[in-house]
Short mmCIF file of C-alpha atoms in Angstrom, two decimals:
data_model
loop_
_atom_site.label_atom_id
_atom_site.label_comp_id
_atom_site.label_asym_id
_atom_site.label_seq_id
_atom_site.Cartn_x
_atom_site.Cartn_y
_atom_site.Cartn_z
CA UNK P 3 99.91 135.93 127.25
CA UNK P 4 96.99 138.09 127.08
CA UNK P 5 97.25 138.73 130.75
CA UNK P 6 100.86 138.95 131.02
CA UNK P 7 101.64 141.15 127.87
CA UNK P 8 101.45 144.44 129.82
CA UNK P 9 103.49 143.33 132.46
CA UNK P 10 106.33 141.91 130.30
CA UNK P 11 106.84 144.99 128.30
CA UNK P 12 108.35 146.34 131.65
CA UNK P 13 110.91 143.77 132.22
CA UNK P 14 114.07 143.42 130.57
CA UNK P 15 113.70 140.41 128.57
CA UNK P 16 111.08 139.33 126.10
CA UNK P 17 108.64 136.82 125.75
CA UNK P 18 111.01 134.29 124.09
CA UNK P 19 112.33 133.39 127.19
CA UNK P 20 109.24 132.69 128.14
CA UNK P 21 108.01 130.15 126.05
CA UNK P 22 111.57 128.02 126.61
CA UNK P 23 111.29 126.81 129.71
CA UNK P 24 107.43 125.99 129.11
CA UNK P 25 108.78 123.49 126.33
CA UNK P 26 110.97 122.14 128.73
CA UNK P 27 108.42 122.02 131.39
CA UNK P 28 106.09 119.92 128.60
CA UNK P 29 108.84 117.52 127.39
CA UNK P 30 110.43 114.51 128.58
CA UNK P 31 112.59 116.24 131.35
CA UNK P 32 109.72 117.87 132.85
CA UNK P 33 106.28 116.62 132.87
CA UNK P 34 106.54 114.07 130.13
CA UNK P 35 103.96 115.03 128.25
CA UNK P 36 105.19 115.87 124.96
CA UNK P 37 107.50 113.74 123.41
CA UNK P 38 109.08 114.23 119.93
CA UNK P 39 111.82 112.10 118.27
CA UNK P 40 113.88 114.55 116.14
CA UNK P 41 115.57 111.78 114.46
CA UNK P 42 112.71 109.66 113.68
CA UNK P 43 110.21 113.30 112.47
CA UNK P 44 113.41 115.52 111.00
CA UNK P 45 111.13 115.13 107.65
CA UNK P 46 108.06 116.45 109.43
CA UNK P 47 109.98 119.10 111.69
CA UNK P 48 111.51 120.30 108.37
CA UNK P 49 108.40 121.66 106.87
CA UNK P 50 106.57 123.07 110.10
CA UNK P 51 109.81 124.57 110.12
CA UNK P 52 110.00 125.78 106.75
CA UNK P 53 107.19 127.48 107.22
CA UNK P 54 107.88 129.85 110.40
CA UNK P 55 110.76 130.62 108.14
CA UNK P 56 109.02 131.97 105.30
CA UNK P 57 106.53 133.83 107.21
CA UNK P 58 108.81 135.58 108.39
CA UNK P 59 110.98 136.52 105.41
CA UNK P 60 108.82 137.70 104.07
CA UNK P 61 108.01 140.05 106.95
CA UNK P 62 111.23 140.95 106.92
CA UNK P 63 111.16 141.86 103.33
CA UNK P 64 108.14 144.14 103.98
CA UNK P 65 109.44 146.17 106.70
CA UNK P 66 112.29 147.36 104.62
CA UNK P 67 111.20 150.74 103.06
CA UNK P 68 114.48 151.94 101.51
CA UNK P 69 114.69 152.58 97.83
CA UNK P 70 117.72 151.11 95.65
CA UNK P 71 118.62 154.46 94.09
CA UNK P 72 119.34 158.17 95.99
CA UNK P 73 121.05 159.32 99.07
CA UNK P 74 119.36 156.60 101.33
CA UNK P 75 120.94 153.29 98.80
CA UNK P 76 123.85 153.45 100.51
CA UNK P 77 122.12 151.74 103.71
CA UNK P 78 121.50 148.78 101.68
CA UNK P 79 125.40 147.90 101.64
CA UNK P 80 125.51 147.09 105.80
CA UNK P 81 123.00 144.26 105.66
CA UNK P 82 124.20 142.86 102.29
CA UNK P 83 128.04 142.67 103.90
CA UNK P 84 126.47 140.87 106.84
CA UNK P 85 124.10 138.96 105.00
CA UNK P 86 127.19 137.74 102.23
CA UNK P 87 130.73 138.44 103.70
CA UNK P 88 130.32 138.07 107.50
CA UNK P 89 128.71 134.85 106.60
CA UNK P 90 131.63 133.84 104.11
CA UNK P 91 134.01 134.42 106.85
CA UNK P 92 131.70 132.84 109.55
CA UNK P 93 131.43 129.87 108.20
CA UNK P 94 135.03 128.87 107.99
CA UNK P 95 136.23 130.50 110.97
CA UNK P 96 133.77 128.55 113.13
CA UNK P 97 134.40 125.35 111.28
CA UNK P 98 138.09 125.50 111.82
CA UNK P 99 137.72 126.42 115.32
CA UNK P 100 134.93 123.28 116.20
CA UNK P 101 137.41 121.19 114.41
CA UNK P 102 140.75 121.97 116.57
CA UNK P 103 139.29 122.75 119.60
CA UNK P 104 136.06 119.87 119.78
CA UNK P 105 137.77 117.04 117.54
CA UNK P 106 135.41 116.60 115.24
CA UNK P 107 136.10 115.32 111.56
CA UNK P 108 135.79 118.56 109.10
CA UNK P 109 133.24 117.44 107.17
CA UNK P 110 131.06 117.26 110.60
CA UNK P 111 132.60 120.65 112.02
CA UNK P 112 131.57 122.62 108.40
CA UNK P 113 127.97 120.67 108.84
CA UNK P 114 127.82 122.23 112.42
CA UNK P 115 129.15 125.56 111.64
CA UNK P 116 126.80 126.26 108.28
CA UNK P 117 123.67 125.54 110.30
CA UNK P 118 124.80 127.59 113.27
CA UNK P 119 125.92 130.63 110.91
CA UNK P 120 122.81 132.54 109.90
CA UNK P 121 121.17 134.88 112.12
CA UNK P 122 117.49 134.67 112.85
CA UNK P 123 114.44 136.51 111.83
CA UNK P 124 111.86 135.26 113.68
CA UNK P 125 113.09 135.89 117.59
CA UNK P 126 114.90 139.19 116.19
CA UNK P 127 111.95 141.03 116.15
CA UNK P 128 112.74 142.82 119.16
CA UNK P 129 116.35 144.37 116.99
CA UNK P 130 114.47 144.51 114.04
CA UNK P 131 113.48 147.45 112.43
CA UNK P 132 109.91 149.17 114.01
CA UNK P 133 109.44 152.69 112.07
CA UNK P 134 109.63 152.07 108.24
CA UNK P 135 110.05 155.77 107.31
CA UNK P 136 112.92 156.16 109.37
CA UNK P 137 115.33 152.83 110.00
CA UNK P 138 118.41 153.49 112.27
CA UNK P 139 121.63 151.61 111.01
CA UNK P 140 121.13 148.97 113.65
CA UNK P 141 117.92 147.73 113.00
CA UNK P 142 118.32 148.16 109.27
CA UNK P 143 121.26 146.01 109.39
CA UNK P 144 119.98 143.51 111.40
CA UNK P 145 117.04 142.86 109.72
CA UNK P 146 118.54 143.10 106.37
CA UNK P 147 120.97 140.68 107.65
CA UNK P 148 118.02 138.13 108.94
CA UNK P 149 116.29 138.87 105.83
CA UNK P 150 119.39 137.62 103.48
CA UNK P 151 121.63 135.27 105.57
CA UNK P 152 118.54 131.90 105.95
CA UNK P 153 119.05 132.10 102.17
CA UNK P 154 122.68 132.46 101.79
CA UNK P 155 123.58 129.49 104.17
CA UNK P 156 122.01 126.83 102.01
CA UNK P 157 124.93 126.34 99.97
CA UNK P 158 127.53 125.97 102.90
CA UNK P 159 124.78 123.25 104.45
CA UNK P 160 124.98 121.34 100.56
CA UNK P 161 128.81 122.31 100.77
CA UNK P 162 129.00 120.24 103.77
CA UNK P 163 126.94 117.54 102.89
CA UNK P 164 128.84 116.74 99.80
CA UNK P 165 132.18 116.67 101.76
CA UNK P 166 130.41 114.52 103.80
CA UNK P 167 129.19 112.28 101.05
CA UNK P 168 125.25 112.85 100.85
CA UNK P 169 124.51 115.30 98.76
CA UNK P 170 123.78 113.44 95.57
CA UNK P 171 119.87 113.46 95.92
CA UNK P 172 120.21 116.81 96.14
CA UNK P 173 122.35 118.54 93.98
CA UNK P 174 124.60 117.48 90.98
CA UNK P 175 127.95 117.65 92.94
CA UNK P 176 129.60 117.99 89.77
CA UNK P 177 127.93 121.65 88.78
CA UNK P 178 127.94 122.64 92.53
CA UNK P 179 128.93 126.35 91.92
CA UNK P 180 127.43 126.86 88.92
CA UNK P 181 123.80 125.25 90.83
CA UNK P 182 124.56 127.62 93.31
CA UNK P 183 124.86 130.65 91.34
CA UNK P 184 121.50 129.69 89.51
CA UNK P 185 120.15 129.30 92.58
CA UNK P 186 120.71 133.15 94.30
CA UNK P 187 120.45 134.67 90.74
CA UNK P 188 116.69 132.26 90.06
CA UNK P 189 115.79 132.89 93.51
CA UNK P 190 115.41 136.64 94.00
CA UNK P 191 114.77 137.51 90.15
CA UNK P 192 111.28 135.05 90.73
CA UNK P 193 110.51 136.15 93.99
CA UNK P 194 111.32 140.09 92.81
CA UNK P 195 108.85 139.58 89.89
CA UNK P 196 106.22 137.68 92.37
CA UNK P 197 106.21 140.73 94.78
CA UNK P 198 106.34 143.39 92.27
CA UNK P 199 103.74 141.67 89.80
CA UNK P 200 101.05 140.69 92.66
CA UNK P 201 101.41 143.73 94.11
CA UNK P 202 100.89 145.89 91.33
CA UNK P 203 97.97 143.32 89.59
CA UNK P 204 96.13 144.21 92.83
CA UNK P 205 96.18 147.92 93.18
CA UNK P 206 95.51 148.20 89.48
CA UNK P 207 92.17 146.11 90.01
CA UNK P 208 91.22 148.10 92.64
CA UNK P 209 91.89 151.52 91.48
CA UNK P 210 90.46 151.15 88.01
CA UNK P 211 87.84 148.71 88.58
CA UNK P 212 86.84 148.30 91.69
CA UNK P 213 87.72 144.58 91.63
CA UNK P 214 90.16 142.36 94.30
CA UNK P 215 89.15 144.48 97.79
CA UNK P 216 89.77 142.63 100.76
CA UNK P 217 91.41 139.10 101.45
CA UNK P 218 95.12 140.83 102.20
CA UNK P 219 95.63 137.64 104.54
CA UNK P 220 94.97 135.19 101.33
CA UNK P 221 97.53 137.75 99.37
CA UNK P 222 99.79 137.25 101.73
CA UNK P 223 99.95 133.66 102.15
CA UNK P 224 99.57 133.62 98.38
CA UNK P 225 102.33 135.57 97.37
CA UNK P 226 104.81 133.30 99.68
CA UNK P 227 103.52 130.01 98.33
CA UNK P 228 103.29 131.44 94.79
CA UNK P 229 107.38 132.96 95.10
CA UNK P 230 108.45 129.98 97.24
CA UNK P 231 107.06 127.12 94.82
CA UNK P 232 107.88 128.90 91.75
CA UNK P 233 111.67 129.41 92.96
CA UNK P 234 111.88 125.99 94.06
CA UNK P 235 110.90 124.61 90.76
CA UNK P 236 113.03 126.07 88.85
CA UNK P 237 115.85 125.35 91.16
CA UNK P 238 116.08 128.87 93.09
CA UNK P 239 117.10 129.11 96.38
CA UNK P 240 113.05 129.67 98.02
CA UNK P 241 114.02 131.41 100.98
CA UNK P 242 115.95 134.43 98.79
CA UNK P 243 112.76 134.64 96.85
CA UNK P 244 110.47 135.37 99.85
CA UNK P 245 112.64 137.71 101.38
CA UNK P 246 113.24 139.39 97.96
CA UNK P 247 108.87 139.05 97.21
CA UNK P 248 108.29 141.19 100.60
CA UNK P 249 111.19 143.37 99.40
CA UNK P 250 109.21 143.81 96.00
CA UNK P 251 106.01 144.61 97.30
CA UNK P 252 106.98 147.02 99.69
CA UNK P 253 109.66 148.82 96.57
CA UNK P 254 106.02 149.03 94.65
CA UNK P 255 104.85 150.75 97.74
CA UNK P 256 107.44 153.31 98.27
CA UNK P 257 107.55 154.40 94.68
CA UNK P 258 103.94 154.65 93.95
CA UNK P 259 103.40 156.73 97.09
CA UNK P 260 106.07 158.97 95.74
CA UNK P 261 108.00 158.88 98.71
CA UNK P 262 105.65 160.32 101.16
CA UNK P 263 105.94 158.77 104.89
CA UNK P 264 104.24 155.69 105.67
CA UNK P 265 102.89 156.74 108.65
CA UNK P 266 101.28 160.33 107.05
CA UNK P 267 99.27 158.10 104.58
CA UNK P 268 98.10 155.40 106.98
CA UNK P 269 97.10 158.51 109.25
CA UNK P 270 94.94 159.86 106.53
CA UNK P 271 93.35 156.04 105.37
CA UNK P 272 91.94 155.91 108.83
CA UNK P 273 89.92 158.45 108.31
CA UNK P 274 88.17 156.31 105.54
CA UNK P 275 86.39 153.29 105.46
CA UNK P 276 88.14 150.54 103.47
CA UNK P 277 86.76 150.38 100.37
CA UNK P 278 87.62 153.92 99.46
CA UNK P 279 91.28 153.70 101.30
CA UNK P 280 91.55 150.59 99.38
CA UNK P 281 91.14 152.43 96.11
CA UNK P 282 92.39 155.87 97.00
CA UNK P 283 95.11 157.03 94.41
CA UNK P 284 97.39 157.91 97.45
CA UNK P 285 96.45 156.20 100.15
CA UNK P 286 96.10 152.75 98.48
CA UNK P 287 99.73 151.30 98.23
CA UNK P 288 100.62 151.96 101.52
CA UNK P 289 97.06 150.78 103.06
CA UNK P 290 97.73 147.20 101.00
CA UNK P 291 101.17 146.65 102.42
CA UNK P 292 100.61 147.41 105.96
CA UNK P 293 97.61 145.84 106.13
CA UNK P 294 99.30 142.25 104.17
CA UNK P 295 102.36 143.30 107.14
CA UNK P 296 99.94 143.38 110.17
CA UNK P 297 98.41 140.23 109.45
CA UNK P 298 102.04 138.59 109.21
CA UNK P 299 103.23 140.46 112.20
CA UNK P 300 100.40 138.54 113.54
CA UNK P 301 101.00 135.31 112.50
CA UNK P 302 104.64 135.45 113.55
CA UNK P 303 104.15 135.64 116.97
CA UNK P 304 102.49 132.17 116.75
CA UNK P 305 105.76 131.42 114.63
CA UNK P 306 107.86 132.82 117.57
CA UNK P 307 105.42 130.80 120.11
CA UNK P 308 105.47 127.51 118.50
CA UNK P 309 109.23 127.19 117.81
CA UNK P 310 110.77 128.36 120.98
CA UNK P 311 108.09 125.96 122.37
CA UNK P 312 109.50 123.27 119.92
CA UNK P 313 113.09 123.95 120.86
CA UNK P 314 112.20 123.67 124.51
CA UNK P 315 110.62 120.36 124.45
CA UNK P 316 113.26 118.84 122.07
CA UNK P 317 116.09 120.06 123.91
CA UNK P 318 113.71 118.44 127.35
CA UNK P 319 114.36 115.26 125.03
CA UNK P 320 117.77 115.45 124.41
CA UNK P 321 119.62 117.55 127.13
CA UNK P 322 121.84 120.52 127.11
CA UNK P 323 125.51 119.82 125.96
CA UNK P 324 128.09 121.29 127.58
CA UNK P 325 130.01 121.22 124.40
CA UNK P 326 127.45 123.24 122.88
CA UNK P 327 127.94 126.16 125.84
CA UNK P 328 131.69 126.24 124.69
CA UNK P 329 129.94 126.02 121.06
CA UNK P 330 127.95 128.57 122.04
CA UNK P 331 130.86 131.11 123.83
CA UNK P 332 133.16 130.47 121.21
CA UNK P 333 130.59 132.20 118.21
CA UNK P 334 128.88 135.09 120.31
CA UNK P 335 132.17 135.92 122.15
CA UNK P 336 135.16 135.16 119.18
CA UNK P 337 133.91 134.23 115.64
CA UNK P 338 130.92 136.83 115.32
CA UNK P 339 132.52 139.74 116.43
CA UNK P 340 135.74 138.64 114.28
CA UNK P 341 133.34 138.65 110.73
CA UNK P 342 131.20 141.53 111.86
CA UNK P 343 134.29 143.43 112.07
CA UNK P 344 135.86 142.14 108.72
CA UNK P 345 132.77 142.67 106.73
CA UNK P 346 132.20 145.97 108.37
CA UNK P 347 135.69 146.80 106.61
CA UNK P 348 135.62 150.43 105.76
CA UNK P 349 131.72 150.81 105.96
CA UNK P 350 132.06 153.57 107.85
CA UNK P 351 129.96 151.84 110.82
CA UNK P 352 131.05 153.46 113.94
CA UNK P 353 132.51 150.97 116.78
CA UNK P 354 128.94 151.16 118.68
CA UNK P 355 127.04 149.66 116.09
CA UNK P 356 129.56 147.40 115.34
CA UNK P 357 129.53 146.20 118.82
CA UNK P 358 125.87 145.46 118.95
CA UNK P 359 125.48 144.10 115.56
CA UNK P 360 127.91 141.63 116.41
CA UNK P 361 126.03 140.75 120.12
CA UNK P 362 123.02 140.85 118.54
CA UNK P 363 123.92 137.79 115.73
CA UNK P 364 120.68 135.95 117.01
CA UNK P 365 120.14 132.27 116.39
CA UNK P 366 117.15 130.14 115.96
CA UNK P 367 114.29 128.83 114.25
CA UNK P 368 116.76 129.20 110.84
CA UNK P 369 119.27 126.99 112.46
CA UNK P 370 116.20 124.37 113.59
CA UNK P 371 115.29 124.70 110.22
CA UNK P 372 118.89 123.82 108.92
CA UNK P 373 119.46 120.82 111.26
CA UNK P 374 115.96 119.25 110.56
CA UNK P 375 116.46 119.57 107.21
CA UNK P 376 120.21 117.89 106.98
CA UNK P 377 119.22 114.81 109.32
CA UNK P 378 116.41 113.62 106.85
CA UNK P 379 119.95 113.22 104.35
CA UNK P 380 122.99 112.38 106.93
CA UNK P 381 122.92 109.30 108.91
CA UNK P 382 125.60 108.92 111.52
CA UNK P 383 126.24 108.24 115.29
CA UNK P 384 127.69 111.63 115.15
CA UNK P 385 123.98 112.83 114.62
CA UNK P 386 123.51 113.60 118.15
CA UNK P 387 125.75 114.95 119.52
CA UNK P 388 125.58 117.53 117.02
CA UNK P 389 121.78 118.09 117.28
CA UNK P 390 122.46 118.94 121.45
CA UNK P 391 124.57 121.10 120.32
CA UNK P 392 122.50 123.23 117.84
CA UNK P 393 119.62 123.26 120.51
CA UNK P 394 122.34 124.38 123.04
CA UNK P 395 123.61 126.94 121.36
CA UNK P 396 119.92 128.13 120.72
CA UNK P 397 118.46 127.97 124.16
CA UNK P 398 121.97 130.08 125.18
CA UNK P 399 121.24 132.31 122.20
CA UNK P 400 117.06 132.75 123.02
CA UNK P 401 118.48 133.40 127.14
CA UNK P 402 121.58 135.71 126.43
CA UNK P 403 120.18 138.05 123.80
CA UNK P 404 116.62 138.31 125.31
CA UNK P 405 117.96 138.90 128.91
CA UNK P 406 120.28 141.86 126.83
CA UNK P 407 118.28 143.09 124.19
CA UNK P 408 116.07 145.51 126.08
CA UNK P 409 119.27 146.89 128.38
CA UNK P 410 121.84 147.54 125.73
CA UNK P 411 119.01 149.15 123.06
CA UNK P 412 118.35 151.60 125.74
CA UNK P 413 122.28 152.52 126.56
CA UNK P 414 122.29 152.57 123.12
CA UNK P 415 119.61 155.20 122.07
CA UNK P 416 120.54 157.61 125.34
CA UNK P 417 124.05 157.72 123.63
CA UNK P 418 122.31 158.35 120.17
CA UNK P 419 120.20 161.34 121.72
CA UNK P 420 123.16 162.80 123.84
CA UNK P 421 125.40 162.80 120.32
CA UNK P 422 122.31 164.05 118.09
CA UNK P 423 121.94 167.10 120.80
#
């Protein structure tokens, strides 16, 4: 990668697509040197999983530097549609459809469709938003989206578990909504306060008393263990709390920097050492959070790496479906572009971004996450069939959007400059 960086960023595809067919290559179909049985290390898979997840939430969270109130809010209302209604109408749309058209029992079809539905933040970094001063609709929405939708799918994946008659270890079937609710409402108040707290304990310590300089990569692993456990103890749903932590911190930023661009500030900290950017009435919010982003930029492409890698090698274990490439057609080509367009609903979105928001529904390492997770609980000769088709849809997901990404983001920002002129 080191050697081949340079040349990649010339190419029209990204570095995703890369690290597939090396899995494949490694696994059972290939060279047989990796073998993994999902089934038998869904458990296991789960948390490594988990994990990617959350690093990247909380990435997510960080790159989003738009405040709640004044002229900009209004931004916030595209990814929050996407991230709540277009997955709302996803859901059912694509369950109904898997159940006509592939003759599967509903139960199994509303399993399939709520891990398929959410859109991905880890290999969406190339759509995801890259100046934090000055996000575009597109990548504002998309990340937004990615940031909010990982969260919002757990209840469909319990929904469909209970129909299917496992979900008692899990959740109290008979409170289900009210659970639920608790869960969204628990889940980004704790990881809000986490963000905002931590964030603020810090910058006080070092701007009064010198104290707590250094270690952003322990503050940012801390701050996602401390939001994720605390949420999931008190029943919150942990990946809302993570997104909505990175969300805090960077709010915290933003306000205490009065507004001023990121980039100005960070300009002017350079010329500093780090001790006195660190504690520099202006320059020390925004120093903390891009230094705690960097380092999880950083980790997440090893998140990127070592899922696509997984995903590779498991589908080398299992084969391609060609169910799942009908799967696959049916929600890139009919049932995203159908909820995109509902939730976009008099958003004022013009049709080019709606277009490419709806391509640009990328799936992944949430919907590994989501079918790890549910075959610890359901047991069934059903199991996989559905599993080939997850990866199927993934691996077609990882090819189509990375061979497109590059191509249609420059169409679109020559038609963005030629209307701006």
């Amino acid at each position: 990668m080191v050697f081949l960086e340079s040349l990649l960023e010339r190419l029209p595809f990204n570095v995703a697509m890369l690290y597939l067919p090396i899995g494949w290559v490694l696994g059972p179909a290939g060279l047989g040197l990796v073998h993994i049985d999902l089934l038998r290390h869904a458990d296991s898979l789960t948390v490594i999983t988990r994990v990617a997840l959350l690093l990247s939430l909380f990435t997510v969270g960080l790159k989003l530097r738009v405040a709640f109130r004044g002229p900009a809010s209004r931004l916030w209302w595209l990814p929050i549609r996407l991230g709540v209604l277009a997955m709302l109408l996803t859901v059912p749309l694509l369950a109904l459809a898997i159940c006509f058209l592939f003759h599967l029992p509903f139960g199994v079809a509303l399993l399939l469709s709520a891990i398929l539905a959410p859109t991905d933040p880890v290999l969406a970094s190339d759509v995801q938003v890259k100046n934090v001063d000055a996000p575009d609709k597109l990548r504002f929405s998309l990340s937004g989206e990615g940031g909010l939708n990982d969260g919002s799918a757990y209840p469909f994946v319990l929904a469909a578990l209970m129909t299917l008659g496992v979900a008692g270890e899990l959740v109290d079937t008979a409170y289900f909504g009210w659970l639920m609710l608790w869960g969204v409402v628990a889940g980004i108040a704790c990881g809000a306060f986490s963000g905002w707290a931590m964030a603020r304990l810090v910058l006080v310590a070092r701007q009064r008393f010198g104290l707590a300089l250094g270690m952003e990569e322990f503050m940012a692993i801390g701050i996602i263990m401390l939001s994720y456990g605390v949420a999931e103890l008190i029943h919150g749903i942990g990946f809302l709390s993570v997104f909505a932590a990175g969300l805090a911190m960077r709010q915290v930023e933003s306000a205490r920097s009065g507004n001023r661009p990121a980039a100005e500030l960070i300009a002017a900290a350079r010329g500093n050492d780090r001790t006195a950017a660190a504690t520099h009435p202006e320059q020390a919010p925004v120093y903390l959070t891009e230094t705690v982003l960097g380092f999880n930029q950083q980790l997440e492409h090893f998140a990127e790496f070592f899922m696509v890698l997984l995903i590779g090698i498991l589908l080398s274990e299992l084969g391609f479906s060609m169910e799942g490439m009908w799967l696959a057609a049916l929600l890139f080509f009919v049932v995203r572009p159908m909820a995109v367009a509902l939730g976009l609903l008099g958003s004022g979105a013009d049709s080019s971004h709606r277009w490419l928001i709806a391509w640009f529904g990328i799936r992944g390492v949430g919907s590994l996450y989501y079918l790890c997770f549910v075959l610890q609980y359901w047991h069934d000769p059903l199991q996989l069939r559905v599993a080939r088709d997850v990866l199927t849809v993934l691996a077609l997901s990882i090819l189509l959007h990375g061979l497109s990404t590059t191509p249609l983001l420059h169409l679109y920002w020559r038609k963005y400059r030629r209307r701006s002129e």
